[in-house]
PDB file of C-alpha atoms in Angstrom:
ATOM      1  CA  MET A   1      25.794   1.938  23.760  1.00 42.00           C
ATOM      2  CA  GLN A   2      22.488   3.818  23.896  1.00 44.00           C
ATOM      3  CA  SER A   3      19.359   1.656  23.814  1.00 55.00           C
ATOM      4  CA  MET A   4      17.476   1.389  20.559  1.00 64.00           C
ATOM      5  CA  ASP A   5      14.831   4.029  20.004  1.00 86.00           C
ATOM      6  CA  ASP A   6      11.294   2.797  20.743  1.00 87.00           C
ATOM      7  CA  THR A   7      10.077   3.842  17.289  1.00 87.00           C
ATOM      8  CA  ILE A   8      12.744   1.731  15.588  1.00 91.00           C
ATOM      9  CA  LYS A   9      11.909  -1.221  17.849  1.00 91.00           C
ATOM     10  CA  MET A  10       8.281  -0.862  16.817  1.00 91.00           C
ATOM     11  CA  GLN A  11       9.204  -0.711  13.126  1.00 93.00           C
ATOM     12  CA  LEU A  12      11.366  -3.813  13.407  1.00 93.00           C
ATOM     13  CA  ASN A  13       8.371  -5.591  14.940  1.00 92.00           C
ATOM     14  CA  HIS A  14       5.969  -4.656  12.126  1.00 94.00           C
ATOM     15  CA  ARG A  15       3.393  -7.343  11.364  1.00 94.00           C
ATOM     16  CA  THR A  16       0.349  -7.249   9.123  1.00 95.00           C
ATOM     17  CA  ILE A  17      -2.825  -7.351  11.242  1.00 96.00           C
ATOM     18  CA  ARG A  18      -6.067  -8.511   9.644  1.00 95.00           C
ATOM     19  CA  GLU A  19      -8.270  -9.107  12.688  1.00 96.00           C
ATOM     20  CA  PHE A  20      -9.242  -6.356  15.115  1.00 97.00           C
ATOM     21  CA  THR A  21     -11.143  -5.963  18.376  1.00 97.00           C
ATOM     22  CA  ASP A  22     -14.399  -4.042  18.650  1.00 94.00           C
ATOM     23  CA  LYS A  23     -12.676  -1.246  20.565  1.00 95.00           C
ATOM     24  CA  ALA A  24     -13.391   2.066  18.872  1.00 94.00           C
ATOM     25  CA  ILE A  25     -10.569   4.391  17.907  1.00 97.00           C
ATOM     26  CA  SER A  26     -11.119   7.760  19.550  1.00 97.00           C
ATOM     27  CA  ASP A  27     -11.743  10.923  17.563  1.00 97.00           C
ATOM     28  CA  GLU A  28      -8.605  12.347  19.175  1.00 98.00           C
ATOM     29  CA  ILE A  29      -6.442   9.550  17.736  1.00 98.00           C
ATOM     30  CA  ILE A  30      -8.044   9.870  14.302  1.00 98.00           C
ATOM     31  CA  SER A  31      -7.389  13.605  14.419  1.00 98.00           C
ATOM     32  CA  ARG A  32      -3.730  13.013  15.273  1.00 98.00           C
ATOM     33  CA  LEU A  33      -3.320  10.526  12.436  1.00 98.00           C
ATOM     34  CA  VAL A  34      -4.875  13.041  10.044  1.00 98.00           C
ATOM     35  CA  GLN A  35      -2.312  15.584  11.253  1.00 98.00           C
ATOM     36  CA  VAL A  36       0.475  13.085  10.583  1.00 98.00           C
ATOM     37  CA  ALA A  37      -0.893  12.560   7.067  1.00 98.00           C
ATOM     38  CA  GLU A  38      -1.025  16.318   6.553  1.00 98.00           C
ATOM     39  CA  ARG A  39       2.631  16.778   7.562  1.00 98.00           C
ATOM     40  CA  THR A  40       3.963  14.027   5.276  1.00 98.00           C
ATOM     41  CA  ALA A  41       6.699  14.999   2.818  1.00 97.00           C
ATOM     42  CA  THR A  42       5.311  15.809  -0.626  1.00 97.00           C
ATOM     43  CA  SER A  43       6.883  16.236  -4.065  1.00 96.00           C
ATOM     44  CA  ASN A  44       7.417  19.915  -4.920  1.00 95.00           C
ATOM     45  CA  GLY A  45       5.174  20.780  -1.976  1.00 96.00           C
ATOM     46  CA  LEU A  46       2.144  20.269  -4.235  1.00 97.00           C
ATOM     47  CA  GLN A  47       0.363  17.773  -1.921  1.00 97.00           C
ATOM     48  CA  ALA A  48      -1.011  15.805  -4.878  1.00 98.00           C
ATOM     49  CA  CYS A  49      -2.745  13.055  -2.933  1.00 98.00           C
ATOM     50  CA  SER A  50      -5.851  12.757  -0.803  1.00 98.00           C
ATOM     51  CA  ILE A  51      -7.527  10.271   1.550  1.00 98.00           C
ATOM     52  CA  ILE A  52     -11.042   8.866   1.429  1.00 98.00           C
ATOM     53  CA  ARG A  53     -12.136   7.576   4.829  1.00 98.00           C
ATOM     54  CA  ILE A  54     -14.693   4.800   4.367  1.00 98.00           C
ATOM     55  CA  SER A  55     -17.440   4.855   7.001  1.00 97.00           C
ATOM     56  CA  ASP A  56     -20.325   3.520   4.869  1.00 98.00           C
ATOM     57  CA  GLN A  57     -20.660  -0.227   5.514  1.00 98.00           C
ATOM     58  CA  ALA A  58     -22.086  -0.837   2.044  1.00 98.00           C
ATOM     59  CA  ILE A  59     -18.942   0.657   0.483  1.00 98.00           C
ATOM     60  CA  LYS A  60     -16.752  -1.420   2.803  1.00 98.00           C
ATOM     61  CA  ASN A  61     -18.626  -4.532   1.711  1.00 98.00           C
ATOM     62  CA  GLU A  62     -18.079  -3.760  -1.960  1.00 98.00           C
ATOM     63  CA  LEU A  63     -14.401  -2.983  -1.412  1.00 98.00           C
ATOM     64  CA  ALA A  64     -14.090  -6.327   0.370  1.00 98.00           C
ATOM     65  CA  ASP A  65     -15.568  -7.974  -2.720  1.00 98.00           C
ATOM     66  CA  ILE A  66     -13.120  -6.116  -4.990  1.00 98.00           C
ATOM     67  CA  CYS A  67     -10.233  -7.107  -2.722  1.00 97.00           C
ATOM     68  CA  LYS A  68     -11.466 -10.714  -2.441  1.00 96.00           C
ATOM     69  CA  GLN A  69     -10.716 -10.385   1.292  1.00 96.00           C
ATOM     70  CA  GLU A  70     -13.814 -10.622   3.489  1.00 96.00           C
ATOM     71  CA  TYR A  71     -12.085  -9.083   6.501  1.00 97.00           C
ATOM     72  CA  VAL A  72     -11.900  -5.743   4.673  1.00 98.00           C
ATOM     73  CA  ALA A  73     -15.621  -5.340   5.430  1.00 98.00           C
ATOM     74  CA  ARG A  74     -14.808  -5.569   9.150  1.00 97.00           C
ATOM     75  CA  MET A  75     -12.045  -2.946   9.271  1.00 96.00           C
ATOM     76  CA  PRO A  76     -12.604  -0.514  12.153  1.00 97.00           C
ATOM     77  CA  GLU A  77     -10.914   2.149  10.023  1.00 98.00           C
ATOM     78  CA  LEU A  78     -10.497   1.946   6.266  1.00 98.00           C
ATOM     79  CA  TRP A  79      -8.698   4.715   4.400  1.00 98.00           C
ATOM     80  CA  ILE A  80      -8.079   4.853   0.657  1.00 98.00           C
ATOM     81  CA  PHE A  81      -5.108   6.938  -0.470  1.00 98.00           C
ATOM     82  CA  ILE A  82      -5.512   8.441  -3.927  1.00 98.00           C
ATOM     83  CA  VAL A  83      -3.455  10.251  -6.522  1.00 98.00           C
ATOM     84  CA  ASP A  84      -5.128  13.663  -6.663  1.00 98.00           C
ATOM     85  CA  GLN A  85      -4.223  16.089  -9.421  1.00 98.00           C
ATOM     86  CA  TYR A  86      -7.886  17.111  -9.789  1.00 98.00           C
ATOM     87  CA  ARG A  87      -7.676  19.630  -6.952  1.00 98.00           C
ATOM     88  CA  ASN A  88      -4.526  21.314  -8.243  1.00 97.00           C
ATOM     89  CA  GLY A  89      -5.941  21.288 -11.771  1.00 97.00           C
ATOM     90  CA  GLN A  90      -9.041  23.130 -10.570  1.00 97.00           C
ATOM     91  CA  ILE A  91      -6.944  25.650  -8.636  1.00 97.00           C
ATOM     92  CA  ALA A  92      -4.927  26.300 -11.797  1.00 97.00           C
ATOM     93  CA  LYS A  93      -8.073  26.743 -13.915  1.00 96.00           C
ATOM     94  CA  GLU A  94      -9.458  29.246 -11.434  1.00 97.00           C
ATOM     95  CA  LYS A  95      -6.228  31.196 -12.000  1.00 96.00           C
ATOM     96  CA  ASN A  96      -6.907  30.969 -15.756  1.00 96.00           C
ATOM     97  CA  CYS A  97      -4.154  28.396 -16.270  1.00 95.00           C
ATOM     98  CA  HIS A  98      -5.048  25.383 -18.407  1.00 94.00           C
ATOM     99  CA  GLU A  99      -1.710  23.622 -18.733  1.00 93.00           C
ATOM    100  CA  GLU A 100      -2.146  20.052 -19.970  1.00 92.00           C
ATOM    101  CA  SER A 101       0.887  19.011 -17.935  1.00 94.00           C
ATOM    102  CA  ILE A 102      -1.423  18.594 -14.907  1.00 96.00           C
ATOM    103  CA  GLY A 103      -2.228  15.135 -16.268  1.00 95.00           C
ATOM    104  CA  ASP A 104       1.170  14.013 -17.496  1.00 95.00           C
ATOM    105  CA  MET A 105       3.010  10.965 -16.196  1.00 94.00           C
ATOM    106  CA  ASP A 106       5.343  13.076 -14.088  1.00 95.00           C
ATOM    107  CA  ARG A 107       2.372  14.491 -12.185  1.00 96.00           C
ATOM    108  CA  PHE A 108       0.800  11.036 -11.891  1.00 97.00           C
ATOM    109  CA  PHE A 109       3.893   9.529 -10.293  1.00 96.00           C
ATOM    110  CA  GLN A 110       4.328  12.544  -8.029  1.00 97.00           C
ATOM    111  CA  GLY A 111       0.812  11.935  -6.717  1.00 98.00           C
ATOM    112  CA  PHE A 112       1.302   8.169  -6.478  1.00 98.00           C
ATOM    113  CA  THR A 113       4.536   8.596  -4.524  1.00 98.00           C
ATOM    114  CA  ASP A 114       2.907  11.174  -2.258  1.00 98.00           C
ATOM    115  CA  ALA A 115       0.053   8.738  -1.521  1.00 98.00           C
ATOM    116  CA  CYS A 116       2.441   5.889  -0.636  1.00 98.00           C
ATOM    117  CA  LEU A 117       4.565   8.127   1.599  1.00 98.00           C
ATOM    118  CA  MET A 118       1.458   9.398   3.368  1.00 98.00           C
ATOM    119  CA  ALA A 119       0.172   5.867   3.979  1.00 98.00           C
ATOM    120  CA  GLN A 120       3.506   4.752   5.435  1.00 98.00           C
ATOM    121  CA  ASN A 121       3.642   7.809   7.678  1.00 98.00           C
ATOM    122  CA  VAL A 122       0.172   7.017   9.033  1.00 98.00           C
ATOM    123  CA  VAL A 123       1.176   3.373   9.597  1.00 98.00           C
ATOM    124  CA  THR A 124       4.256   4.359  11.607  1.00 96.00           C
ATOM    125  CA  ALA A 125       2.193   6.717  13.752  1.00 96.00           C
ATOM    126  CA  ALA A 126      -0.668   4.227  14.207  1.00 97.00           C
ATOM    127  CA  GLU A 127       1.631   1.391  15.270  1.00 96.00           C
ATOM    128  CA  SER A 128       3.485   3.679  17.681  1.00 94.00           C
ATOM    129  CA  ILE A 129       0.292   4.006  19.726  1.00 95.00           C
ATOM    130  CA  GLY A 130      -0.592   0.300  19.700  1.00 95.00           C
ATOM    131  CA  LEU A 131      -2.770   0.031  16.619  1.00 97.00           C
ATOM    132  CA  GLY A 132      -2.391  -2.726  14.033  1.00 97.00           C
ATOM    133  CA  THR A 133      -2.370  -2.058  10.301  1.00 98.00           C
ATOM    134  CA  VAL A 134      -2.807  -3.773   6.957  1.00 98.00           C
ATOM    135  CA  TYR A 135      -2.012  -2.383   3.519  1.00 98.00           C
ATOM    136  CA  LEU A 136      -4.529  -3.154   0.790  1.00 98.00           C
ATOM    137  CA  GLY A 137      -3.024  -3.150  -2.679  1.00 97.00           C
ATOM    138  CA  SER A 138      -5.962  -5.395  -3.540  1.00 97.00           C
ATOM    139  CA  ILE A 139      -8.196  -2.347  -4.111  1.00 98.00           C
ATOM    140  CA  LEU A 140      -6.572  -2.443  -7.563  1.00 97.00           C
ATOM    141  CA  ASN A 141      -7.929  -5.912  -8.327  1.00 97.00           C
ATOM    142  CA  ASP A 142     -10.556  -4.005 -10.308  1.00 97.00           C
ATOM    143  CA  PRO A 143      -9.426  -0.361 -10.423  1.00 97.00           C
ATOM    144  CA  SER A 144     -12.255   0.760 -12.691  1.00 97.00           C
ATOM    145  CA  ARG A 145     -14.805  -0.563 -10.202  1.00 98.00           C
ATOM    146  CA  THR A 146     -12.972   1.121  -7.308  1.00 98.00           C
ATOM    147  CA  VAL A 147     -12.935   4.404  -9.225  1.00 98.00           C
ATOM    148  CA  LYS A 148     -16.698   4.218  -9.805  1.00 98.00           C
ATOM    149  CA  LEU A 149     -17.441   3.126  -6.244  1.00 98.00           C
ATOM    150  CA  LEU A 150     -15.534   6.059  -4.752  1.00 98.00           C
ATOM    151  CA  LYS A 151     -16.847   8.500  -7.386  1.00 98.00           C
ATOM    152  CA  LEU A 152     -13.335   9.566  -8.300  1.00 98.00           C
ATOM    153  CA  PRO A 153     -13.191  12.437 -10.801  1.00 98.00           C
ATOM    154  CA  LYS A 154     -10.727  12.705 -13.670  1.00 98.00           C
ATOM    155  CA  LEU A 155      -7.106  13.247 -12.644  1.00 98.00           C
ATOM    156  CA  THR A 156      -7.463  11.035  -9.567  1.00 98.00           C
ATOM    157  CA  PHE A 157      -6.599   7.369  -9.094  1.00 98.00           C
ATOM    158  CA  PRO A 158      -6.691   4.921  -6.133  1.00 98.00           C
ATOM    159  CA  ALA A 159      -3.137   4.091  -5.045  1.00 98.00           C
ATOM    160  CA  LEU A 160      -3.644   1.816  -2.023  1.00 98.00           C
ATOM    161  CA  GLY A 161      -5.878   1.135   0.930  1.00 98.00           C
ATOM    162  CA  LEU A 162      -5.065   0.999   4.631  1.00 98.00           C
ATOM    163  CA  GLY A 163      -7.037  -0.757   7.327  1.00 98.00           C
ATOM    164  CA  PHE A 164      -6.280  -0.287  11.015  1.00 98.00           C
ATOM    165  CA  GLY A 165      -7.601  -0.803  14.522  1.00 98.00           C
ATOM    166  CA  TYR A 166      -6.712  -2.478  17.811  1.00 98.00           C
ATOM    167  CA  PRO A 167      -5.126  -5.892  17.066  1.00 97.00           C
ATOM    168  CA  ASN A 168      -7.006  -9.079  17.827  1.00 96.00           C
ATOM    169  CA  GLN A 169      -4.209 -11.412  16.706  1.00 93.00           C
ATOM    170  CA  ASN A 170      -0.498 -11.791  17.268  1.00 91.00           C
ATOM    171  CA  PRO A 171       1.135 -13.182  14.118  1.00 89.00           C
ATOM    172  CA  LYS A 172       4.748 -14.268  13.967  1.00 88.00           C
ATOM    173  CA  LEU A 173       7.233 -11.951  12.328  1.00 91.00           C
ATOM    174  CA  LYS A 174       7.362 -12.918   8.675  1.00 91.00           C
ATOM    175  CA  PRO A 175      10.918 -13.788   7.585  1.00 92.00           C
ATOM    176  CA  ARG A 176      12.607 -11.408   5.181  1.00 94.00           C
ATOM    177  CA  MET A 177      15.263 -11.903   2.530  1.00 95.00           C
ATOM    178  CA  ASP A 178      18.853 -10.974   3.446  1.00 96.00           C
ATOM    179  CA  MET A 179      19.514  -7.320   2.636  1.00 96.00           C
ATOM    180  CA  LYS A 180      22.722  -8.236   0.806  1.00 96.00           C
ATOM    181  CA  LEU A 181      20.393  -9.131  -2.072  1.00 97.00           C
ATOM    182  CA  ARG A 182      18.445  -5.887  -1.754  1.00 97.00           C
ATOM    183  CA  MET A 183      20.913  -3.151  -0.833  1.00 97.00           C
ATOM    184  CA  PHE A 184      23.928  -2.194  -2.912  1.00 97.00           C
ATOM    185  CA  GLU A 185      26.506   0.565  -2.992  1.00 97.00           C
ATOM    186  CA  ASN A 186      26.788   2.997  -5.903  1.00 98.00           C
ATOM    187  CA  SER A 187      25.383   0.619  -8.526  1.00 98.00           C
ATOM    188  CA  TYR A 188      23.093  -2.397  -8.883  1.00 97.00           C
ATOM    189  CA  LYS A 189      24.751  -5.720  -8.156  1.00 97.00           C
ATOM    190  CA  CYS A 190      23.822  -8.809 -10.164  1.00 97.00           C
ATOM    191  CA  PHE A 191      24.552 -12.277  -8.763  1.00 97.00           C
ATOM    192  CA  ASP A 192      25.370 -15.445 -10.679  1.00 96.00           C
ATOM    193  CA  ASN A 193      23.107 -17.846  -8.792  1.00 96.00           C
ATOM    194  CA  TYR A 194      20.194 -16.438  -6.831  1.00 96.00           C
ATOM    195  CA  SER A 195      18.802 -19.878  -6.037  1.00 95.00           C
ATOM    196  CA  ASP A 196      21.895 -20.723  -3.995  1.00 96.00           C
ATOM    197  CA  LEU A 197      21.851 -17.352  -2.258  1.00 97.00           C
ATOM    198  CA  ILE A 198      18.237 -17.713  -1.105  1.00 95.00           C
ATOM    199  CA  LYS A 199      18.457 -21.415  -0.216  1.00 95.00           C
ATOM    200  CA  GLU A 200      18.577 -20.694   3.519  1.00 95.00           C
ATOM    201  CA  TYR A 201      15.787 -18.137   3.229  1.00 94.00           C
ATOM    202  CA  ASP A 202      13.652 -20.668   1.354  1.00 93.00           C
ATOM    203  CA  GLN A 203      14.029 -23.097   4.257  1.00 92.00           C
ATOM    204  CA  ILE A 204      13.272 -20.427   6.871  1.00 91.00           C
ATOM    205  CA  MET A 205      10.085 -19.449   5.062  1.00 90.00           C
ATOM    206  CA  LYS A 206       8.821 -23.024   5.385  1.00 87.00           C
ATOM    207  CA  THR A 207       8.733 -22.605   9.183  1.00 85.00           C
ATOM    208  CA  TYR A 208       6.322 -19.662   8.978  1.00 84.00           C
ATOM    209  CA  TYR A 209       2.586 -20.021   9.564  1.00 68.00           C
ATOM    210  CA  ASP A 210       0.379 -17.347   8.034  1.00 67.00           C
ATOM    211  CA  LEU A 211      -2.626 -16.682  10.273  1.00 62.00           C
ATOM    212  CA  ARG A 212      -4.853 -16.752   7.178  1.00 64.00           C
ATOM    213  CA  ASP A 213      -4.184 -20.517   7.075  1.00 63.00           C
ATOM    214  CA  THR A 214      -2.871 -21.730  10.416  1.00 61.00           C
ATOM    215  CA  ASN A 215      -3.047 -25.381   9.394  1.00 61.00           C
ATOM    216  CA  ASN A 216      -0.348 -25.098   6.759  1.00 68.00           C
ATOM    217  CA  ARG A 217       3.130 -23.661   6.669  1.00 72.00           C
ATOM    218  CA  VAL A 218       3.820 -21.333   3.778  1.00 78.00           C
ATOM    219  CA  ASP A 219       5.844 -22.540   0.820  1.00 87.00           C
ATOM    220  CA  SER A 220       9.417 -21.468   0.114  1.00 90.00           C
ATOM    221  CA  PHE A 221       9.870 -17.945  -1.229  1.00 91.00           C
ATOM    222  CA  SER A 222      11.050 -19.174  -4.632  1.00 92.00           C
ATOM    223  CA  ASN A 223       7.985 -21.415  -5.022  1.00 91.00           C
ATOM    224  CA  GLN A 224       5.675 -18.598  -3.898  1.00 89.00           C
ATOM    225  CA  LEU A 225       7.268 -16.394  -6.544  1.00 91.00           C
ATOM    226  CA  ILE A 226       6.494 -18.909  -9.285  1.00 92.00           C
ATOM    227  CA  THR A 227       2.918 -19.384  -8.058  1.00 91.00           C
ATOM    228  CA  LYS A 228       2.272 -15.633  -8.025  1.00 90.00           C
ATOM    229  CA  LEU A 229       3.788 -15.141 -11.477  1.00 91.00           C
ATOM    230  CA  LYS A 230       1.437 -17.810 -12.837  1.00 94.00           C
ATOM    231  CA  ASN A 231      -1.588 -16.450 -10.965  1.00 91.00           C
ATOM    232  CA  ILE A 232      -2.421 -13.641 -13.387  1.00 90.00           C
ATOM    233  CA  ASN A 233      -5.249 -11.158 -12.843  1.00 91.00           C
ATOM    234  CA  PRO A 234      -6.113  -9.978 -16.382  1.00 92.00           C
ATOM    235  CA  ILE A 235      -7.874  -6.888 -15.007  1.00 91.00           C
ATOM    236  CA  ARG A 236      -4.804  -5.784 -13.041  1.00 91.00           C
ATOM    237  CA  GLN A 237      -2.685  -6.297 -16.157  1.00 90.00           C
ATOM    238  CA  LYS A 238      -4.686  -3.497 -17.769  1.00 92.00           C
ATOM    239  CA  ILE A 239      -4.415  -0.981 -14.905  1.00 94.00           C
ATOM    240  CA  ILE A 240      -2.669   1.447 -17.233  1.00 94.00           C
ATOM    241  CA  ASN A 241      -5.879   1.686 -19.277  1.00 94.00           C
ATOM    242  CA  VAL A 242      -7.826   2.857 -16.226  1.00 96.00           C
ATOM    243  CA  ILE A 243      -5.106   5.406 -15.445  1.00 96.00           C
ATOM    244  CA  ALA A 244      -5.589   6.754 -18.987  1.00 95.00           C
ATOM    245  CA  GLU A 245      -9.385   6.772 -18.561  1.00 96.00           C
ATOM    246  CA  GLN A 246      -8.871   8.915 -15.472  1.00 97.00           C
ATOM    247  CA  GLY A 247      -7.313  11.587 -17.650  1.00 96.00           C
ATOM    248  CA  PHE A 248      -3.594  10.936 -17.290  1.00 95.00           C
ATOM    249  CA  ASP A 249      -1.461  11.190 -20.437  1.00 92.00           C
ATOM    250  CA  LEU A 250       0.382   7.958 -21.134  1.00 81.00           C
ATOM    251  CA  MET A 251       2.028   9.151 -24.324  1.00 74.00           C
ATOM    252  CA  ILE A 252       5.373   7.458 -24.884  1.00 66.00           C
ATOM    253  CA  SER A 253       7.934   9.524 -26.710  1.00 60.00           C
ATOM    254  CA  ASP A 254       9.515   7.911 -29.778  1.00 60.00           C
ATOM    255  CA  LYS A 255      12.726   9.876 -29.287  1.00 57.00           C
TER     256      LYS A 255
END
């Protein structure tokens, strides 16, 4: 049997990296990663997402405060992927087209999906050349503040952040749930007793040490789930309001 492709081996070894060396990433590598972002698949070919590369330390510091993760301020590279229907809206206006559909929910989710696909593509490329990466959904801890900080115009919205650089830590692979609970054929499969099905996974999780707290093993998955459900961020619960403030139409049909 042919040996496993190196890219797949790298993907199966994916770990979140939060600490990086001082080694600078060359302009050539950055240029290549930008090319990878450019060539990412995009809904309808409309390329409705953009990247903001953060080089200003003051902005990094404020993003770290928004994220409540101090290491964000020390990211060698910090990119924010955004939904971007502003650009296409302006192009349309310059062609004397003023269709309100540029800000509908379909367009929003096209841009959001494009941004997530682009970020994943960059991660795969970055890790293939020895860089470490960390996704930052925490930029949405206060989306209104992130919008103002990045001076985002209407019809844009921050989807996620990505930090990367040369790794300065070697975390264990974090255990994952069995795919029999996450992959089905032809239709969704419901199980009678999930607690029994994840019992072994719960025990495995207790052997994992997160490098953010090396003195304590993590809790079982089921207990983590409960803790996170109880740990509510009232600002994040109102993200949809910020999406509306950014000009996207959230009208729900009564049909």
